[in-house]
C-alpha atoms as one frame of an Amber mdcrd trajectory, in Angstrom:
protein
 -38.390  98.335-140.041 -37.886  96.880-136.548 -35.203  97.919-134.106 -32.942
  95.086-132.942 -31.261  94.664-129.547 -28.236  92.494-128.820 -28.313  90.427
-125.611 -26.150  87.757-124.065 -27.671  84.573-122.674 -25.369  81.991-121.081
 -22.500  83.714-122.786 -24.065  83.471-126.233 -24.876  86.577-128.295 -28.385
  86.867-129.764 -30.015  89.530-131.926 -33.613  90.255-130.809 -36.295  92.426
-132.217 -37.320  95.145-129.821 -40.756  93.584-129.086 -39.129  90.148-128.600
 -36.568  91.664-126.218 -39.173  93.296-123.981 -41.334  90.132-123.909 -38.365
  88.006-122.855 -37.337  90.590-120.250 -40.840  90.680-118.815 -40.930  86.870
-118.769 -37.640  86.607-116.853 -38.819  89.139-114.364 -42.010  87.154-113.775
 -39.960  83.951-113.249 -37.669  85.706-110.720 -40.665  87.036-108.760 -42.128
  83.503-108.692 -39.035  81.936-107.231 -37.955  84.774-104.968 -38.377  82.557
-101.887 -36.269  79.764-103.383 -32.640  79.390-102.206 -29.938  80.263-104.767
 -32.223  82.311-106.963 -29.333  83.497-109.095 -28.221  79.912-109.851 -31.797
  78.939-110.795 -32.048  81.958-113.101 -28.714  81.103-114.705 -29.998  77.641
-115.453 -33.217  79.027-116.875 -31.316  81.491-119.119 -29.080  78.614-120.267
 -32.225  76.616-121.180 -33.644  79.597-123.064 -30.339  80.014-124.953 -30.416
  76.316-125.848 -33.984  76.593-127.277 -33.189  79.751-129.211 -30.122  78.132
-130.772 -32.366  75.305-132.039 -34.549  77.850-133.794 -31.683  79.804-135.363
 -30.526  78.814-138.837 -27.450  81.092-138.526 -25.905  83.193-135.791 -26.958
  86.362-137.660 -30.625  85.411-137.626 -32.815  87.857-135.597 -35.045  86.399
-132.939 -38.599  87.688-133.218 -41.577  87.643-130.903 -42.893  84.358-132.250
 -39.673  82.634-131.262 -39.988  83.962-127.700 -43.619  82.698-127.526 -42.450
  79.195-128.583 -39.757  79.218-125.901 -42.284  80.246-123.200 -44.625  77.411
-124.262 -41.805  74.883-123.736 -40.697  76.298-120.402 -44.133  77.238-119.174
 -45.480  80.332-117.463 -44.412  81.034-113.851 -47.957  80.326-112.632 -47.629
  76.777-113.992 -45.633  75.675-110.990 -47.732  77.392-108.336 -49.260  75.210
-105.664 -52.744  75.219-107.214 -51.617  73.344-110.310 -52.787  69.701-110.525
 -50.124  67.046-109.953 -51.315  64.975-112.964 -50.819  68.050-115.253 -47.269
  68.441-114.011 -46.476  64.718-114.581 -48.082  64.861-118.004 -45.617  67.455
-119.189 -42.689  65.946-117.279 -41.510  63.010-119.428 -39.570  63.407-122.673
 -37.178  61.254-124.678 -34.031  60.539-122.680 -30.603  61.652-123.785 -27.325
  59.903-122.904 -25.080  61.880-120.562 -22.481  61.041-117.951 -23.919  61.550
-114.422 -21.152  63.232-112.516 -23.363  63.674-109.377 -23.402  59.874-108.828
 -20.098  59.009-110.444 -17.426  56.794-108.969 -14.981  57.347-111.864 -16.366
  59.189-114.818 -20.143  58.813-114.472 -20.470  56.417-117.483 -22.277  53.681
-115.526 -24.600  56.151-113.740 -25.438  57.894-117.019 -26.097  54.629-118.836
 -28.268  53.388-115.931 -30.451  56.496-116.332 -30.663  55.970-120.073 -31.847
  52.310-119.907 -33.885  52.810-116.681 -31.763  50.528-114.493 -30.462  50.767
-110.980 -26.958  52.317-110.937 -25.558  49.603-108.639 -26.723  46.853-110.996
 -25.174  48.647-113.960 -21.865  48.823-112.138 -22.054  45.072-111.354 -22.562
  44.433-115.091 -19.495  46.553-115.833 -17.417  44.505-113.393 -18.599  41.205
-114.981 -17.821  42.530-118.459 -14.356  43.477-117.264 -13.532  39.906-116.282
 -15.385  38.283-119.228 -13.463  40.343-121.815 -10.142  39.849-119.925  -9.744
  43.560-119.366 -10.518  44.785-122.889 -13.766  46.310-121.638 -11.553  49.080
-120.204 -11.011  50.329-123.718 -14.767  50.556-124.319 -15.152  52.378-121.017
 -12.533  54.976-121.973 -14.161  55.334-125.394 -17.558  56.120-123.766 -15.758
  58.480-121.366 -14.454  60.465-124.358 -17.583  60.339-126.507 -20.519  60.768
-124.068 -20.817  64.337-122.725 -21.330  64.889-119.034 -24.464  66.531-117.724
 -23.348  70.028-116.790 -26.514  72.096-116.546 -29.876  71.410-114.970 -31.371
  70.986-118.459 -28.842  68.257-119.266 -29.590  66.401-116.056 -33.326  66.593
-116.691 -32.972  65.229-120.235 -30.741  62.484-118.899 -33.564  61.398-116.629
 -36.152  61.812-119.335 -37.850  64.846-117.731 -38.848  68.031-119.498 -36.604
  70.986-118.895 -39.372  73.402-117.904 -39.365  75.977-115.157 -40.802  73.620
-112.496 -38.244  70.859-113.168 -35.330  73.294-113.467 -36.141  74.774-109.986
 -36.417  71.295-108.499 -33.220  70.126-110.082 -31.211  73.129-108.870 -32.584
  72.528-105.366 -31.600  68.834-105.606 -28.093  69.772-106.775 -27.695  72.257
-103.922 -28.760  69.646-101.395 -26.528  66.872-102.820 -23.572  69.155-103.416
 -21.455  67.469-106.075 -18.720  65.274-104.638 -15.253  65.175-106.118 -14.499
  61.878-107.860 -11.599  60.296-109.705 -13.033  61.086-113.128 -13.404  64.802
-112.451  -9.954  64.949-110.909  -8.468  63.323-114.033 -10.504  65.621-116.295
  -9.544  68.713-114.334  -5.871  67.754-114.374  -6.031  66.861-118.048  -7.691
  70.166-118.815  -5.033  72.126-116.988  -2.272  70.193-118.757  -4.064  70.677
-122.052  -4.391  74.428-121.450  -0.640  74.559-120.653   0.193  72.723-123.836
  -2.047  75.046-125.813  -0.175  78.063-124.356   3.227  76.542-125.145   2.131
  75.689-128.747   0.683  79.186-129.115   3.972  80.740-127.926   5.994  78.647
-130.318   3.680  79.533-133.191   3.825  83.247-132.403   7.633  83.225-132.074
   8.361  81.141-135.187   5.851  82.784-137.463   6.750  86.261-136.184  10.396
  85.659-137.050   9.352  84.239-140.468   7.145  87.267-141.143  10.103  89.604
-140.339  12.298  87.590-142.739   9.640  87.790-145.453   9.293  91.527-145.032
  13.061  91.975-145.256  13.161  89.832-148.429  10.245  91.755-149.930  11.951
  95.063-149.281  15.195  93.703-150.754  13.413  93.047-154.081  11.525  96.370
-153.984  12.477  99.513-155.934  14.099 100.983-152.782  16.845  98.342-152.943
  19.763  98.065-155.376  18.875  94.367-155.623  15.849  95.395-157.637  18.136
  96.969-160.300  20.386  93.937-160.346  17.464  91.505-160.828  15.918  93.632
-163.529  19.142  93.196-165.488  19.248  89.550-164.498  17.591  86.704-166.340
  14.888  85.717-163.883  12.401  88.433-164.774  13.125  88.321-168.493  13.065
  84.587-168.775   9.732  84.306-166.935   8.292  87.349-168.733   7.101  88.754
-165.367   8.329  91.985-163.754  10.598  91.238-160.801   8.413  93.405-158.514
   5.316  91.294-159.394   7.276  88.089-158.848   8.390  89.126-155.376   4.913
  90.394-154.458   3.202  87.145-155.542   5.741  84.919-153.841   5.570  87.051
-150.695   1.750  86.946-150.516   1.419  83.279-151.289   3.792  82.425-148.481
   2.933  85.277-146.023  -0.857  84.794-145.860  -0.757  81.217-144.327   2.085
  82.342-142.057   0.009  85.292-140.798  -2.944  82.973-140.147  -0.717  80.674
-138.084   0.565  83.748-136.232  -2.997  84.832-135.371  -3.836  81.257-134.390
  -0.934  81.210-131.970  -2.020  84.615-130.583  -5.526  83.248-130.068  -4.108
  80.231-128.208  -2.120  82.560-125.949  -5.027  84.931-125.311  -8.265  83.022
-125.762 -10.508  86.076-124.955  -9.208  88.032-127.958 -10.598  87.800-131.463
  -7.710  88.375-133.936  -9.626  86.831-136.845 -11.608  89.686-138.367 -14.057
  88.289-140.905 -13.757  91.049-143.500 -10.015  91.004-143.511  -9.961  87.163
-143.742 -12.258  87.292-146.773 -10.099  89.915-148.495  -6.860  88.144-147.707
  -8.138  84.709-148.753  -9.479  86.135-152.004  -6.130  87.777-152.834  -4.290
  84.595-151.867  -6.479  82.513-154.168  -5.893  84.924-157.081  -2.090  84.952
-156.483  -1.986  81.149-156.097  -4.045  80.581-159.287  -1.886  82.994-161.269
   1.322  81.371-160.123  -0.113  77.930-160.840  -1.185  78.880-164.345   2.230
  80.457-164.957   4.005  77.355-163.603   1.965  75.089-165.933   2.886  77.348
-168.816   6.554  77.185-167.918   6.475  73.450-167.498   4.832  73.050-170.903
   8.177  74.103-172.398   9.372  70.586-171.585   6.880  68.907-173.912   9.405
  68.350-176.721  13.179  67.830-176.789  15.469  68.330-179.791  18.972  66.891
-180.262  21.068  68.243-183.109  24.625  67.526-184.075  26.394  70.747-184.897
  29.973  69.475-185.399  31.303  66.114-186.538  34.987  65.677-187.382  37.491
  62.857-187.799  41.252  63.129-188.187  44.411  61.043-188.079  46.837  62.329
-185.450  50.538  61.843-185.870  50.897  62.074-182.097  49.730  59.445-179.659
  48.178  61.796-177.124  45.275  64.253-177.627  45.059  67.106-175.054  41.668
  68.540-173.985  41.347  71.961-172.339  38.779  74.674-171.707  38.884  78.335
-172.615  37.121  80.912-170.381  33.982  82.521-171.802  33.130  86.190-171.407
  29.637  87.239-170.437  27.797  89.329-173.002  24.689  91.444-172.571  21.390
  89.632-173.227  23.201  86.288-173.115  22.978  83.436-170.563  25.899  81.158
-169.732  25.623  77.594-168.430  28.052  74.800-167.561  25.692  72.011-168.548
  28.466  70.382-170.706  29.348  66.727-170.540  32.357  64.953-172.149  31.902
  61.306-173.114  34.641  58.938-174.362  34.193  55.895-176.564  36.564  53.511
-178.453  37.079  54.425-182.059  36.135  51.852-184.716  39.185  52.776-186.780
  42.542  54.456-186.377  41.102  58.002-186.381  40.055  60.345-183.597  36.397
  61.299-183.894  34.707  64.351-182.443  30.956  64.883-182.283  29.176  67.778
-180.531  25.507  67.414-179.788  23.301  70.311-178.561  20.066  69.465-176.686
  17.223  71.781-175.763  13.501  71.677-174.823  10.549  73.585-176.162   6.713
  73.544-176.467   7.002  71.947-179.914   9.849  70.208-181.641  10.378  73.286
-183.814  10.792  75.502-180.702  13.118  72.927-179.143  15.258  72.831-182.249
  15.392  76.644-182.354  16.492  76.718-178.699  19.236  74.143-179.470  20.497
  76.126-182.500  20.758  79.232-180.340  23.415  77.518-178.186  26.928  78.846
-178.739  29.744  76.450-177.930  33.090  77.162-179.548  35.662  74.472-180.394
  39.098  74.850-181.918  42.070  72.658-182.496  45.695  73.558-181.928  47.463
  71.256-184.415  50.894  72.160-183.141  50.242  70.837-179.618  47.544  68.384
-180.753  45.087  70.125-178.364  41.340  70.502-178.517  40.121  73.647-176.776
  36.483  74.050-175.877  34.434  76.823-174.353  34.243  76.519-170.581  30.538
  77.568-170.739  27.862  77.330-173.394  26.113  80.598-174.213  22.636  81.401
-175.556  20.309  84.350-175.892  18.288  85.240-172.822  14.945  83.522-172.990
  13.105  80.880-171.041  15.566  79.710-168.452  13.291  76.889-167.359  13.736
  75.040-170.692  16.690  72.687-170.441  19.736  73.305-172.575  22.934  71.276
-172.580  25.895  70.196-174.681  27.347  66.686-175.046  30.838  66.219-176.459
  31.646  62.756-177.758  35.273  61.823-178.389  36.212  58.452-179.905  39.739
  57.302-179.135  41.673  54.898-181.439  43.489  51.900-180.025  46.888  52.595
-178.462  46.154  56.361-178.439  45.671  58.575-175.408  43.505  61.503-174.285
  44.850  63.707-171.519  42.236  65.808-169.693  42.910  69.104-168.024  41.440
  69.515-164.587  38.405  71.653-165.700  37.564  69.049-168.406  37.908  66.341
-165.750  35.151  68.020-163.745  32.786  67.601-166.716  33.709  63.935-167.271
  31.979  61.055-165.466  34.494  58.186-165.089  34.591  55.904-162.098  37.886
  54.921-160.340  39.775  57.722-162.095  42.032  60.259-160.541  42.136  63.673
-162.245  43.842  65.190-164.127  43.642  61.944-165.978  44.969  60.062-168.985
  42.491  57.953-170.915  43.378  55.250-173.427  41.599  52.636-175.592  42.587
  49.128-174.405  40.925  46.117-175.938  38.157  48.277-177.337  37.422  49.789
-173.940  38.144  53.239-172.465  40.214  52.928-169.354  41.706  55.479-167.028
  45.418  55.404-166.284  46.071  56.638-162.771  48.856  59.198-162.835  51.340
  59.278-159.985  54.562  61.311-160.370  57.025  62.570-162.901  60.496  61.509
-161.652  62.733  62.112-164.680  61.421  65.246-166.290  60.820  63.618-169.677
  58.872  60.501-168.572  55.908  59.631-166.439  55.302  56.492-164.364  51.710
  55.297-164.126  49.765  52.421-162.751  47.221  50.809-165.120  45.439  48.745
-162.460  45.752  47.516-158.934  47.412  44.197-159.906  51.011  45.431-160.311
  51.048  46.485-163.956  53.156  49.626-164.436  53.583  51.859-167.494  56.350
  54.272-168.310  55.655  56.794-171.093  58.475  58.949-172.402  59.614  60.755
-175.510  61.421  57.600-176.616  58.513  55.177-176.254  56.333  53.131-173.929
  57.528  50.551-171.331  55.159  48.153-169.621  56.068  45.928-166.679  53.993
  43.400-164.815  54.701  40.907-162.061  52.796  38.456-159.934  53.477  35.178
-158.049  53.461  33.093-161.246  55.935  35.187-163.231  56.658  38.543-164.888
  56.383  40.313-168.239  58.244  43.230-169.825  57.066  45.053-172.983  59.041
  47.875-174.573  57.856  49.866-177.607  60.225  52.483-179.144  61.794  53.623
-182.434  63.787  50.422-182.657  60.751  48.123-182.567  58.929  46.019-180.007
  60.589  43.826-177.352  58.626  41.370-175.249  60.069  39.295-172.396  58.017
  36.961-170.279  58.990  34.373-167.722  57.297  32.012-165.345  58.452  29.220
-163.053  59.465  26.859-165.877  60.581  28.937-168.910  61.593  32.337-170.336
  60.316  33.693-173.656  61.742  36.619-175.636  60.151  38.182-178.708  61.876
  40.936-180.778  60.131  42.726-183.611  62.157  45.208-185.592  63.316  46.042
-189.145  65.046  42.680-189.417  61.783  40.795-188.759  60.553  38.728-185.932
  62.852  36.751-183.570  61.480  34.395-180.896  63.646  32.746-178.224  62.384
  30.243-175.675  64.645  29.012-172.800  63.447  26.396-170.373
């Protein structure tokens, strides 16, 4: 069992065996002694440590891998021993180990804008000035579109930051000798400020500001959301009266899940991603912190997956209740009414324990094929199988009764059924067929469950020419009669206890129809003639005056 020591090289954490640590420490001390007369020793050592970190990263398969003594030996072979760059070494030996495969970088030390041309010139082995002339020619040849390629290279190609990067850009080995020379060259040249670096620096500052703003918005928004989720979770917990109400409610019973478990699952599925966004915003505000603890993330993600899978499976199970639909007719009646008008009204329904009420009721009106009123009540429900759907439909309670004295049909204002699966659809359809020249008057609650266009409610419906139409009701001016407008073309209707009177008038003429206990009288006139028709106990009399 070997002891391990954690060290930081170029800001990167490494785990070293004890022997490897002491060998690397000894090596770095030897290097420092060898370059003690060099200017900017600390900068040279920083570059060498950065190169060592780069080589160690290449040998690591994971950040947790421990660096052993063999790895340090391999790094020393690449960099070379300090005595390798003493004066007594042969020049041809230095040159032999100097050239390696070039890498493409942007050369910011010789840049005019972003160092793209200078870096590409190093890569292809061309003079920088000639490469810039080629760029200018391409700019004119491509009518300016070369600028897009330049910006693309600016974004993709990394700039040579360290001495090792600059050496690889030139095709030189990043060993001790070359690193020392490169640092000395950089110190002599002293990087100049150029347009590209100014743009990058400004962009970086703006980007950092935007990151801070986004982080603040994330922390604020997700923080408020987390507080809201906690309040909601506590509201559904046993410490709240809401818990007792919901336990008696239908949600838990219909889903067959305790209300506490429902609230916990929903809270966790929503809260975990929100907390992650909160931590991300915190990290953006304070980059040096590490709010993402690995162990907690693994536990949280595992619980989130379990909650999500459970809710998904339960949702699929609930949705499966919609596989089949059953429609059953529970009431079908027909009757001849002595009165012309049938009244429809609703009766309030009382809530009963273990029962659910719903207002999914729809009234439909159709012309009757004979002189009778027809009533048909259809109950519709869903289930996993047709048998289950039929059972759900039969459970629906929807009361109907007729008041023969007032010629009124009274329905339940709500349908009622035993508490069960609320997700399965249940509804009632009421079909009423109206004979010709008969009327159906809807109360306002019934009107709300009727879908008729261009109809004012409360409404009066009638069967005209085998079509259900809505008579728009205006005002009662006599106490025993009502004036109505059948359409927007000037046809008026007066309905009273004595009979019906219809008047119509337009530019071409007028018509007057009266139906009462004495018979039927029809008068019509246009620009050229008048016609009168009387139908009573004496027969039919027609008069035509031109």
